[in-house]
Coordinates of C-alpha atoms and ligand atoms in Angstrom, one line a residue:
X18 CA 19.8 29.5 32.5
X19 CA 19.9 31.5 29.2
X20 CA 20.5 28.0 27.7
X21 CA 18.1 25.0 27.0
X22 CA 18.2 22.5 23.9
X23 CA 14.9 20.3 23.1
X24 CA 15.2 17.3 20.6
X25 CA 13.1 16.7 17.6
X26 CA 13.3 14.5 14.3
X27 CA 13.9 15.7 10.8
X28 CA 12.4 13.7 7.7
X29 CA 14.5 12.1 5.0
X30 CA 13.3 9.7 2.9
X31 CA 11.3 7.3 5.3
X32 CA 14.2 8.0 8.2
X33 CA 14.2 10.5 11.2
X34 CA 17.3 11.1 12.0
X35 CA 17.6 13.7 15.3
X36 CA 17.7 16.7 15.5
X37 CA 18.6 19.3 18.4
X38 CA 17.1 22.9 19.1
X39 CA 19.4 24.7 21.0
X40 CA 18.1 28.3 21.8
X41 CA 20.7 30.6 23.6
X42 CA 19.2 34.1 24.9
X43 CA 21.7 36.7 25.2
X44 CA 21.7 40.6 25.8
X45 CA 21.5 43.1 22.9
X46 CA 18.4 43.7 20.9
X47 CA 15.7 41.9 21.0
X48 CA 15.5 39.9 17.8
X49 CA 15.0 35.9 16.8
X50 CA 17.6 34.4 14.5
X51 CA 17.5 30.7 13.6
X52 CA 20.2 28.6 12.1
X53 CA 20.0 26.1 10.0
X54 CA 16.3 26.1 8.7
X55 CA 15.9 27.1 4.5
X56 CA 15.2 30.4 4.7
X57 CA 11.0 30.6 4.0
X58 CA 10.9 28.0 6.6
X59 CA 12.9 30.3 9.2
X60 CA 10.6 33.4 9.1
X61 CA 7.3 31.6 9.1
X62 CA 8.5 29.5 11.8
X63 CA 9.4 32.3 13.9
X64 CA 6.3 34.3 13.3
X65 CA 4.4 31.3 14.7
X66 CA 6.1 30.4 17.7
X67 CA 5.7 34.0 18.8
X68 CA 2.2 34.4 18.1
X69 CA 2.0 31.2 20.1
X70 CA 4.0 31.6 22.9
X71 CA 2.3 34.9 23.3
X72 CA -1.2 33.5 22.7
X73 CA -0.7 30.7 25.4
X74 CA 0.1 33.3 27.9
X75 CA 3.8 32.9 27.8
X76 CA 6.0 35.8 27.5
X77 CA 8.2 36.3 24.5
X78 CA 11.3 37.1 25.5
X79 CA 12.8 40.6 25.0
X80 CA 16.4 39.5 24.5
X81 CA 19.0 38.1 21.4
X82 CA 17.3 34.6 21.0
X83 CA 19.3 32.6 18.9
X84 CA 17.8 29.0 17.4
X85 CA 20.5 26.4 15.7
X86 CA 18.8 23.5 14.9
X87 CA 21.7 20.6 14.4
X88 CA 22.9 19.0 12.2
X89 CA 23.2 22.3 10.2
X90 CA 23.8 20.4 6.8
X91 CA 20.5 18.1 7.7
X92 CA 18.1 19.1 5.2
X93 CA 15.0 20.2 7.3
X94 CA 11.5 21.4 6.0
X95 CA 8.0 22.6 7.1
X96 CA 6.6 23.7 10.7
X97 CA 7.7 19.7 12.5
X98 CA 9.7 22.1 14.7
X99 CA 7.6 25.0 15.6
X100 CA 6.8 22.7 19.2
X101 CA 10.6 21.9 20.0
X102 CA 11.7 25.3 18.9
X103 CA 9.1 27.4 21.0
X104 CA 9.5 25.1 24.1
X105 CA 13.5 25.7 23.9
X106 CA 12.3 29.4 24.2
X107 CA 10.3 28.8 27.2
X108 CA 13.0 26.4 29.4
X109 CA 15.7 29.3 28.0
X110 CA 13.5 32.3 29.2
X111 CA 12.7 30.2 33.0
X112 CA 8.9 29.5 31.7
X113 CA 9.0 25.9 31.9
X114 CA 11.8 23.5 33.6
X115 CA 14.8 23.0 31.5
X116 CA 14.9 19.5 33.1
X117 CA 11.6 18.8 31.8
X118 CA 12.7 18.8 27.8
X119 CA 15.8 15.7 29.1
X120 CA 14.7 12.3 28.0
X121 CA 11.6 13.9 26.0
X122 CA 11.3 14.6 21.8
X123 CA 8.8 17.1 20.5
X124 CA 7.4 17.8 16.9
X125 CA 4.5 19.4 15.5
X126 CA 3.4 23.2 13.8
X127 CA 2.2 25.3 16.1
X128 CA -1.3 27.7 14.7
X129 CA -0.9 31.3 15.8
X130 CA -3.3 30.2 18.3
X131 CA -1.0 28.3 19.9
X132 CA -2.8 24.8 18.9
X133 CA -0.9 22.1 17.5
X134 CA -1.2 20.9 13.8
X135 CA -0.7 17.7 12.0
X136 CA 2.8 16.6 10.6
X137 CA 4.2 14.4 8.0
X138 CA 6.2 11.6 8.9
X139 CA 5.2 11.3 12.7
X140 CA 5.0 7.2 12.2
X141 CA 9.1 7.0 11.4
X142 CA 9.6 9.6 14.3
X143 CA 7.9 7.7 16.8
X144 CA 9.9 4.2 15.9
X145 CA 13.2 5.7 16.2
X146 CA 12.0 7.9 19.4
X147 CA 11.2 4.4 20.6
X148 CA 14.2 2.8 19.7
X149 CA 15.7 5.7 21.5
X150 CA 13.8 5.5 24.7
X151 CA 12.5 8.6 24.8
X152 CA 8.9 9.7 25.0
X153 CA 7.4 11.5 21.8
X154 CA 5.3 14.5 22.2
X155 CA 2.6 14.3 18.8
X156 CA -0.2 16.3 17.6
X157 CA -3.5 15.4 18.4
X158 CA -4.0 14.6 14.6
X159 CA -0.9 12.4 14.5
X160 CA -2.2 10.2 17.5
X161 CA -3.3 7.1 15.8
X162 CA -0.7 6.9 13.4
X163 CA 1.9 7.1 16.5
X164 CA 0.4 4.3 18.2
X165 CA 1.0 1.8 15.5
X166 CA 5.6 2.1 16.7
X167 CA 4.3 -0.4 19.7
X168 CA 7.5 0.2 20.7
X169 CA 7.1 3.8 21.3
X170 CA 6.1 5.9 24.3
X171 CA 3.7 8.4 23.0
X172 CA 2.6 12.3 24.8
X173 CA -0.8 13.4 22.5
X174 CA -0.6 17.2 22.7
X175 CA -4.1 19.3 21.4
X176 CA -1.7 22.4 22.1
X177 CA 1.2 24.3 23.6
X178 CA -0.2 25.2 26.7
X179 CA -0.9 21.4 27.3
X180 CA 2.5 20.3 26.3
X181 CA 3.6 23.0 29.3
X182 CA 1.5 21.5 31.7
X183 CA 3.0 18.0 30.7
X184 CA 6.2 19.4 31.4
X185 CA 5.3 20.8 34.1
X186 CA 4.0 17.7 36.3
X187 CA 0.5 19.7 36.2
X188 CA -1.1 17.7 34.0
X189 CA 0.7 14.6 32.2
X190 CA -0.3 14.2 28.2
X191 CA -2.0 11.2 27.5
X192 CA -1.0 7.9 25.2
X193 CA -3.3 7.0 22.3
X194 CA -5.0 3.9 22.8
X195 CA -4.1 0.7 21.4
X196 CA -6.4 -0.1 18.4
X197 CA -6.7 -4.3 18.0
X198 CA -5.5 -5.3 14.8
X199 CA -7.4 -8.2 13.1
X200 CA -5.6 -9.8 9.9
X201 CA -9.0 -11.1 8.6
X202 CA -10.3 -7.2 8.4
X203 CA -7.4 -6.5 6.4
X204 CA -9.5 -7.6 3.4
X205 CA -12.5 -6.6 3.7
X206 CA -11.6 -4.1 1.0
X207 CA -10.6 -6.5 -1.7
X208 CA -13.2 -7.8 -4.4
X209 CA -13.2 -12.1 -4.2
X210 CA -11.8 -14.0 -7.2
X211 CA -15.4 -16.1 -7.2
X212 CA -16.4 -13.5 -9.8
X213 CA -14.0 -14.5 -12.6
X214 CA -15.8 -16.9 -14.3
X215 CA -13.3 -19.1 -16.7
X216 CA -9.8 -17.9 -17.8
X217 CA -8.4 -20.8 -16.4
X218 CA -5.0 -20.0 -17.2
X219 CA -4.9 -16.3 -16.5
X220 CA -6.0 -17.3 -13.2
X221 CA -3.4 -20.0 -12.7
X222 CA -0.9 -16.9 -13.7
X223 CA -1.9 -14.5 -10.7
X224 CA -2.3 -17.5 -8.3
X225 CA 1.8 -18.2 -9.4
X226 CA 2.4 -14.3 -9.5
X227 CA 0.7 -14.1 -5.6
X228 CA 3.1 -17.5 -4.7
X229 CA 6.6 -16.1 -5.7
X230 CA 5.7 -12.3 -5.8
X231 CA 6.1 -12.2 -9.6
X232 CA 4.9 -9.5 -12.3
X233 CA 2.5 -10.2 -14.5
X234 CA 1.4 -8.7 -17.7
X235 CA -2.7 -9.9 -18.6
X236 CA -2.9 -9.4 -22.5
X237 CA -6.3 -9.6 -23.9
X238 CA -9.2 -7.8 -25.6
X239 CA -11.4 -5.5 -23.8
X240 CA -13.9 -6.9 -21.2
X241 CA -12.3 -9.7 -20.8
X242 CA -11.7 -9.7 -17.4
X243 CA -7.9 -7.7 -16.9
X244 CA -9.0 -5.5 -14.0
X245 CA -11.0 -7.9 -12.7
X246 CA -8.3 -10.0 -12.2
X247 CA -5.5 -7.4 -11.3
X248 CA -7.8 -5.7 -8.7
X249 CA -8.3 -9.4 -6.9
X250 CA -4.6 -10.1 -6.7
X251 CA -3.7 -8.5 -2.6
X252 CA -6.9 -10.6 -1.6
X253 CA -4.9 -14.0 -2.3
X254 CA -1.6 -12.6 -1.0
X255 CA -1.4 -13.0 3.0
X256 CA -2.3 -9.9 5.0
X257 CA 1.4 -8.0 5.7
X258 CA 3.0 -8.9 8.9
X259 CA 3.7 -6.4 11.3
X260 CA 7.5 -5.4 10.4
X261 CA 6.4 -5.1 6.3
X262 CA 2.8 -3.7 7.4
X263 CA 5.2 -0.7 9.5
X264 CA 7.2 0.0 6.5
X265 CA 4.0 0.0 4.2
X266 CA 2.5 2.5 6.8
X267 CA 5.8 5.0 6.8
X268 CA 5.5 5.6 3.5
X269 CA 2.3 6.2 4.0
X270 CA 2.9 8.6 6.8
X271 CA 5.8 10.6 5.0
X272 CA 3.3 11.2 1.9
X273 CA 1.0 12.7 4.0
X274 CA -2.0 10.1 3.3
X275 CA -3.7 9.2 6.5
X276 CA -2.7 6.1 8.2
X277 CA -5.6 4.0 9.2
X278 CA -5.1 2.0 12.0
X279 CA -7.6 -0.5 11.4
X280 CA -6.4 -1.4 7.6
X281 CA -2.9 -1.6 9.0
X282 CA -2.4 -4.9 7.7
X283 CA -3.9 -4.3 4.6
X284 CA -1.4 -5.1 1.4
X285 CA -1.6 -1.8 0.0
X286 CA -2.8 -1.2 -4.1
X287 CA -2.3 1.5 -6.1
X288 CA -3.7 1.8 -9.6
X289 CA -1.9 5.0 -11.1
X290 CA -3.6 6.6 -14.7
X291 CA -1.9 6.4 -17.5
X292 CA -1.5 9.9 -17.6
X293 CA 0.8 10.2 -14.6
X294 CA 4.1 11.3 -14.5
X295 CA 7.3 10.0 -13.9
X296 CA 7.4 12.2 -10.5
X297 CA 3.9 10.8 -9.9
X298 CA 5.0 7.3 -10.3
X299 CA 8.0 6.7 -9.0
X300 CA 8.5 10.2 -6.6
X301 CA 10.0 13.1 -6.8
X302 CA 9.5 17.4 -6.2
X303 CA 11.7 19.5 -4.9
X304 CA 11.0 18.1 -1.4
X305 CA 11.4 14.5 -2.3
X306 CA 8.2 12.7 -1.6
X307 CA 7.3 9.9 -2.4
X308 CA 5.6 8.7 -5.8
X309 CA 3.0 5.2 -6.6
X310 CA 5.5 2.5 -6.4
X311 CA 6.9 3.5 -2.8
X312 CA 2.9 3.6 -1.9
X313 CA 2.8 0.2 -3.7
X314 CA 5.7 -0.6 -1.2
X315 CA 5.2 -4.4 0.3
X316 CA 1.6 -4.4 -1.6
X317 CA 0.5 -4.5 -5.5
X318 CA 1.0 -1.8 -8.5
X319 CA -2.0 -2.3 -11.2
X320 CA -0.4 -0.6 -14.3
X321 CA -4.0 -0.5 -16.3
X322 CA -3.3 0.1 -20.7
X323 CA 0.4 -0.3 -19.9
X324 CA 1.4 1.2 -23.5
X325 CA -0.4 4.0 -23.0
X326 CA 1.8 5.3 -20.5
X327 CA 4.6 7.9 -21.2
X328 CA 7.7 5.6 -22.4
X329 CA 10.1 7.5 -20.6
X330 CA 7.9 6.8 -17.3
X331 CA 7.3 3.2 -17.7
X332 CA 11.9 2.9 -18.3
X333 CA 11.9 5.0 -14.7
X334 CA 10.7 1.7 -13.4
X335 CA 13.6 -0.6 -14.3
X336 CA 15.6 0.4 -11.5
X337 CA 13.1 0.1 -9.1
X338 CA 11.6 -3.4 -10.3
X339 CA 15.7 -5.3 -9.7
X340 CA 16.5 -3.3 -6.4
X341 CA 13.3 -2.5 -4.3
X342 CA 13.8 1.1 -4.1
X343 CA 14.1 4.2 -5.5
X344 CA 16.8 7.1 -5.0
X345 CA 15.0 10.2 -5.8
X346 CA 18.0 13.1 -6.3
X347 CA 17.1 17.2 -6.3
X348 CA 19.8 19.2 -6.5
X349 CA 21.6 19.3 -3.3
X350 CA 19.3 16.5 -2.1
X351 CA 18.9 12.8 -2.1
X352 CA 16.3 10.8 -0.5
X353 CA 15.8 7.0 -0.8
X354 CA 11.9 5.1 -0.6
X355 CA 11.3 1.9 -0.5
X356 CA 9.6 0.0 -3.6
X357 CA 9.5 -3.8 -3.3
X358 CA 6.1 -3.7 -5.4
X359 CA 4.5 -6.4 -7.4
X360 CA 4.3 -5.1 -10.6
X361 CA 0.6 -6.3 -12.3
X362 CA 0.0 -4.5 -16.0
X363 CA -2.9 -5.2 -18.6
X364 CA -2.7 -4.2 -21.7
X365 CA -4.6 -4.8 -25.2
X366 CA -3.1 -6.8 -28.2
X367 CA -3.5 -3.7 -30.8
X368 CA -4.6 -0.1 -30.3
X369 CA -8.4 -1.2 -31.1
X370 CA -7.9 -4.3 -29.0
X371 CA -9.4 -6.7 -31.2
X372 CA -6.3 -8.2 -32.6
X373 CA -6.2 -12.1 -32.7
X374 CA -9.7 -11.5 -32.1
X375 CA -11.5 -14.9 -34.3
X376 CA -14.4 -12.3 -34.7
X377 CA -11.6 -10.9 -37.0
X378 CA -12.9 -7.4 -35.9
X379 CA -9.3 -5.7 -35.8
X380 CA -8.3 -3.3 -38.6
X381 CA -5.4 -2.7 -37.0
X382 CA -2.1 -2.4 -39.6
X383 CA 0.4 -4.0 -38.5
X384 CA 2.6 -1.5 -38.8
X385 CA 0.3 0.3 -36.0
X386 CA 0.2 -3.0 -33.8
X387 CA 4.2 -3.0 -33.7
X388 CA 4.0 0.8 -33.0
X389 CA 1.9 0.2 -30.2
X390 CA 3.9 -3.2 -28.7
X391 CA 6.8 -1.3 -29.2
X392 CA 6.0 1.1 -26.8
X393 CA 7.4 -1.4 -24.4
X394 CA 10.9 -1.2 -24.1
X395 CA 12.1 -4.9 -24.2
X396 CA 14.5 -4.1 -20.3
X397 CA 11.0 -3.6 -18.9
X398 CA 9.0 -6.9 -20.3
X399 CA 12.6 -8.5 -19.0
X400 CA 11.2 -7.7 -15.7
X401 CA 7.9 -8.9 -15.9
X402 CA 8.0 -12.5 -15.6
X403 CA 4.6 -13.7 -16.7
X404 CA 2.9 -12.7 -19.7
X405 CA -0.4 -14.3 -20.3
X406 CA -3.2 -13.5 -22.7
X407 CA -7.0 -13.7 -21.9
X408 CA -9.0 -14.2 -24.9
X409 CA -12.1 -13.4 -25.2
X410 CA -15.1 -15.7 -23.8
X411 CA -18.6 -15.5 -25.7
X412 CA -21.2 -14.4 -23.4
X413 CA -23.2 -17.4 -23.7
X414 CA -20.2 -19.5 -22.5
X415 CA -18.9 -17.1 -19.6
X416 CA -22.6 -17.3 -18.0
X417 CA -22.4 -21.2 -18.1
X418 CA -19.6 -21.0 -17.0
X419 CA -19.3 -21.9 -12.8
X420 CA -17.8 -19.0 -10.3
X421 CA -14.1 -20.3 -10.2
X422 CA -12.4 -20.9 -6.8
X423 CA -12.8 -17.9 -4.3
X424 CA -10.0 -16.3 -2.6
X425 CA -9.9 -18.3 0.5
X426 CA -9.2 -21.5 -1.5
X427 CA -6.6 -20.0 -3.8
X428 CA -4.8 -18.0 -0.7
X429 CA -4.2 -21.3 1.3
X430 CA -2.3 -22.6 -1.9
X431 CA -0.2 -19.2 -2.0
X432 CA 0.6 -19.1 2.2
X433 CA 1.5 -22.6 1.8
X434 CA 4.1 -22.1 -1.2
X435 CA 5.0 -19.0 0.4
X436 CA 6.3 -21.1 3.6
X437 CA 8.7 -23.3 1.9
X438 CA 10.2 -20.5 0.2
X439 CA 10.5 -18.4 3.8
X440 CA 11.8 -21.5 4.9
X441 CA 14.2 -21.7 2.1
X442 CA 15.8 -18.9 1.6
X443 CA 13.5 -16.0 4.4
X444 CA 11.9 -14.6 1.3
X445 CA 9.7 -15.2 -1.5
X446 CA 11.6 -16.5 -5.3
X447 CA 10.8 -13.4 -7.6
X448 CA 13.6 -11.5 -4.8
X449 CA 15.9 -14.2 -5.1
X450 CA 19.2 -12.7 -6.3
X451 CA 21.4 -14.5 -9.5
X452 CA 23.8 -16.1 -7.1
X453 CA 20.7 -17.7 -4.5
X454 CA 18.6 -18.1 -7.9
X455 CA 22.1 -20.5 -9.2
X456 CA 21.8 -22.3 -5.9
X457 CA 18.5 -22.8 -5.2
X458 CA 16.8 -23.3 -8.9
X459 CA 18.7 -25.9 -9.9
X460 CA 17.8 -28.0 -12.8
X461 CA 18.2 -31.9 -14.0
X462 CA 21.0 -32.2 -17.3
X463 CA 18.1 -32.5 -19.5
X464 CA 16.0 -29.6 -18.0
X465 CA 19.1 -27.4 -18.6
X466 CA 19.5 -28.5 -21.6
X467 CA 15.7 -27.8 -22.0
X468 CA 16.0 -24.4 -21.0
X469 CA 19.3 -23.6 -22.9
X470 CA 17.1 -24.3 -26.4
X471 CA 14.2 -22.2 -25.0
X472 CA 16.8 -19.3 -24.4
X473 CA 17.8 -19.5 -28.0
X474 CA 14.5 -20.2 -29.5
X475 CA 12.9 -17.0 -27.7
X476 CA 16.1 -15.3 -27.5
X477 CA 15.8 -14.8 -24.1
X478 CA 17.8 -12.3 -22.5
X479 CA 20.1 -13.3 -19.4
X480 CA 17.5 -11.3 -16.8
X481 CA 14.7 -13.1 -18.2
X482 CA 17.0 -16.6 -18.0
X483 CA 16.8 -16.0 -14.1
X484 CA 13.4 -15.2 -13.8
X485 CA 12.3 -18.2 -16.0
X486 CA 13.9 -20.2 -13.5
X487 CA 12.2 -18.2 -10.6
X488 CA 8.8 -19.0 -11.6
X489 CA 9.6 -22.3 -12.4
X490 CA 11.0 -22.8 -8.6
X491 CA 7.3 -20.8 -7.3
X492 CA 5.8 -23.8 -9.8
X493 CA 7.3 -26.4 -7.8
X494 CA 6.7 -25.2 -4.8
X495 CA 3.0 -24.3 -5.2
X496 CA 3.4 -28.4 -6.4
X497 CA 5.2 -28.9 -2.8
X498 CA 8.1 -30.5 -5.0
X499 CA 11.4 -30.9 -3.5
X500 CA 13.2 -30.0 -6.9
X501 CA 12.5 -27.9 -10.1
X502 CA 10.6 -30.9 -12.8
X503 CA 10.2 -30.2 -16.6
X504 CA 6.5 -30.0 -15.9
X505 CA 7.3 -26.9 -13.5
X506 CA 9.9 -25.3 -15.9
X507 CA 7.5 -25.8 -19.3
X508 CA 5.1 -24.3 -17.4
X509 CA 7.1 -21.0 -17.0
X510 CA 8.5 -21.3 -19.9
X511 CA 4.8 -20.9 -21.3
X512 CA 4.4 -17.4 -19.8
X513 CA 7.0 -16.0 -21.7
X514 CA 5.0 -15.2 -24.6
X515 CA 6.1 -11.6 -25.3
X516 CA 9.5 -12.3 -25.6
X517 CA 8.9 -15.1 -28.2
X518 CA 8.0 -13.3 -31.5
X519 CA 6.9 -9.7 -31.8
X520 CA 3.0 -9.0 -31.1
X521 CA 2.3 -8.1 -35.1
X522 CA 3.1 -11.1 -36.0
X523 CA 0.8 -13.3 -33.6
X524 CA -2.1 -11.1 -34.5
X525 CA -1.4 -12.1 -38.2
Ligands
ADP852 N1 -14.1 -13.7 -16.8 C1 -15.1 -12.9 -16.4 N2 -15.9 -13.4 -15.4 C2 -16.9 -12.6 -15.0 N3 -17.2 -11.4 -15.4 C3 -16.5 -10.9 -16.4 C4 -15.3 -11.6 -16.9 N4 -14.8 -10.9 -17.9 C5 -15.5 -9.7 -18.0 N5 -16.5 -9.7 -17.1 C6 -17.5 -8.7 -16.9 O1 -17.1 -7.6 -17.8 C7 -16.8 -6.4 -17.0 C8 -15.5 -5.8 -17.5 O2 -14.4 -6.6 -17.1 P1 -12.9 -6.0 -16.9 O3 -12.2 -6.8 -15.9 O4 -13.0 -4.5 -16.7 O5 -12.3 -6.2 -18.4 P2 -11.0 -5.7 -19.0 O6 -10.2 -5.1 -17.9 O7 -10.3 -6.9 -19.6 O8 -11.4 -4.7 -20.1 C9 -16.6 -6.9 -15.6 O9 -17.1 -5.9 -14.7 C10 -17.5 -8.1 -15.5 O10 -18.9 -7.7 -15.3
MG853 MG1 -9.7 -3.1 -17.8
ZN854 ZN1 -6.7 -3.8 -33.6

């Protein structure tokens, strides 16, 4: 049969949608064609799967061979289908059963040596080849990351010649082994918050942010603590179940970053420079890949001298910050990542950082403080819902000071808060939308009346309205309260600071 058509999967965005290499040998002179494949990617392609075939002992053939890999207007990159294409060669030319490609999918580049090399984006393949019931055929490379779809039937292939002798009945691939998965190792990687000493209430702010999944910005001099406390936050979140710690692991896989199996449930945390750029941060390129905030995806993004940052990146994140995700658009393509990061900035008051500093060491004008503050649009401190400032703590008093409550302690309090809210409404408060937020943050007469005075006193804007009333809601339910109290909604009220009266002034 001059016919035979292998399946593969293409990468968009964190999907795999199939693909099908058909290869048709016909009479006429020998030559390879392949449709549907940019250009670059077509002649490298074919130069590989020749020196392979040929390599592996195979002959090429000496006839028309035509390759259409479908859907044409797919947008398909890189050597994932050098392994589908070359095997549709071999069942075309009689080398290998044509049977043996049915109820099969293939990907990986093939070395002019015939070997098989590591792909991007094997983790997404192997779910939906799971969901598909059919048995994937990975790299060697890719074999640990493939194991995590459980779901998934997986064929680990070193090379071509070995994927033949699968196909062949001669001798069957083998599955990756199952690596156990133990929650407690997923933070063995994060610092405990027993270090802090003091900064009561900045503490009490990331123990609320880890509860309801809020933002937070930390405000304070240097060396007060900021990173300290940014860099502990995933240690008092609960370690990623196994749906969001898949999803975290995709993007992961598509970004080509390796995928290690045993920090799978690890909440990822990325801590981008200020220097990066908007494609950096939020993805982008001519191939769309993904940027810091889909690698922050189900995990923590520590923004570190948040006005320091390129304006124009930090507004890229307003979209992302409301929806979850990011649509990254080039040209003739689009590809969508997920985003649902927590958001956790630290910033000084004043370009020296000493401002409201009783040491009165800031020389700061104020006219170069509001420069500075005003380097944050006022959409994106809308979308950060707690704003807290850590003053500085003499020496003398932070060493008398006793280690504050370690992560442990503080976690039970979030998983427990986190439960009523799962129970509530299957998802943690700071991804509540307006209309859930109206029904399920409900306030007493003289709370609303309460929070209508705040609005106008801080001039709150509408977004922030809904996000006061989130916090307060994660308040209550850290307190295990049935309904939102004044208590709860002062509280978050408290952590609006930011919005109340521009930062010059407050250092004056
Ligand atoms: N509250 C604190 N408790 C314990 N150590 C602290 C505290 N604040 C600062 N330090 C010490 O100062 C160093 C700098 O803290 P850091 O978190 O980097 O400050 P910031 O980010 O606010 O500039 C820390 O490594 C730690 O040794
Ligand atoms: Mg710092
Ligand atoms: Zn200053």
């Amino acid at each position: 049969m001059a016919l035979a058509v292998a399946l593969s999967r293409a990468q968009i965005g964190v999907r795999a949608p199939e693909v099908h290499v058909e290869v048709h040998l016909a009479g006429g002179l020998p030559g390879t064609s392949i449709v549907g494949l940019p250009e670059l990617a077509v002649r490298e392609s074919r130069d590989r799967v020749r020196a392979a075939i040929q390599t592996a002992g195979f002959e090429y053939p000496q006839r028309r061979v035509t390759v259409s890999l479908a859907p044409a207007d797919l947008p398909k990159d890189g050597g994932r289908y050098d392994l589908p294409i070359a095997l549709g060669i071999l069942a075309a030319s009689g080398q290998i059963p044509t049977e043996s490609l049915a109820g099969r999918e293939f990907i990986g580049e093939l070395s002019l040596t015939g070997e098989l090399r590591s792909v991007v984006g094997v983790l997404p393949a192997a779910l939906t080849a799971g969901a598909a019931d059919r048995e994937l055929v990975v790299p060697a490379a890719n074999a640990s990351e493939a194991a995590l779809a459980r779901n998934a039937r997986i064929a680990i292939a070193p090379s071509l010649l070995a994927v033949c002798a699968h196909l062949r009945g001669v001798e069957p691939l083998p599955s990756p082994a199952r690596v156990a998965i133990d929650p407690g190792a997923s933070r063995a990687n994060v610092p405990d918050l027993a270090d802090v000493r003091g900064q009561p209430r900045a503490r009490r702010a990331l123990e609320i942010a880890a509860a309801g999944g809020h933002n937070l910005l930390l405000v304070g001099p240097p060396g007060t603590g900021k990173t300290m406390l940014a860099t502990r936050l995933a240690g008092i979140l609960p370690p990623l179940g196994e749906a969001e710690a898949l999803e975290a692991a995709a993007v992961r896989s598509i970004a080509g970053l390796p995928v290690d199996p045993t920090r799978f449930l690890e909440r990822p945390t990325r801590a981008p420079h200020h220097s990066a750029s908007a494609a950096a941060l939020v993805g982008g390129g001519p191939i769309p890949r993904p940027g810091e905030i889909s690698l922050a995806h189900q995990g923590c993004l520590f923004l570190d001298e948040l006005p320091e940052f390129d304006r124009r990146v930090l507004e890229t994140l307003r979209e992302p910050l409301e929806s979850g995700r990011i649509l990254i658009s080039r040209a003739a393509r689009q590809a969508e990542f997920p985003a649902r990061f927590q958001l956790v900035a630290a910033m000084n008051p004043c370009p020296c950082g000493h401002a409201g500093d009783p040491s009165g060491a800031c020389r700061c004008t104020p006219d170069a403080i509001a420069r500075y503050t005003a380097r944050l649009s006022g959409p994106l401190l809308d979308r950060i819902d707690l704003h807290v400032e850590v003053p500085r703590v003499p020496q003398a008093a932070l060493r008398a000071a006793t280690p504050g409550e370690d992560s442990a302690t503080v976690r039970a309090r979030v998983v427990a808060a986190r439960a009523r809210q799962h129970a509530r409404a299957g998802k943690v408060n700071a991804w509540l939308g307006n209309r859930e937020v109206e029904a399920q943050c409900r306030l007493g007469a003289d709370d609303q009346a309460l929070l209508e005075r705040a609005v106008d006193r801080l001039g709150l804007s509408a977004r922030a309205y809904h996000r006061v009333l989130k916090v307060a809601r994660t308040i209550a339910d850290l307190d295990g309260a049935g309904d939102i109290a004044t208590p709860h909604l002062a509280e978050a009220l408290g952590y609006r600071c930011l919005d109340r009266r521009p930062m010059a002034e407050q250092a004056a």
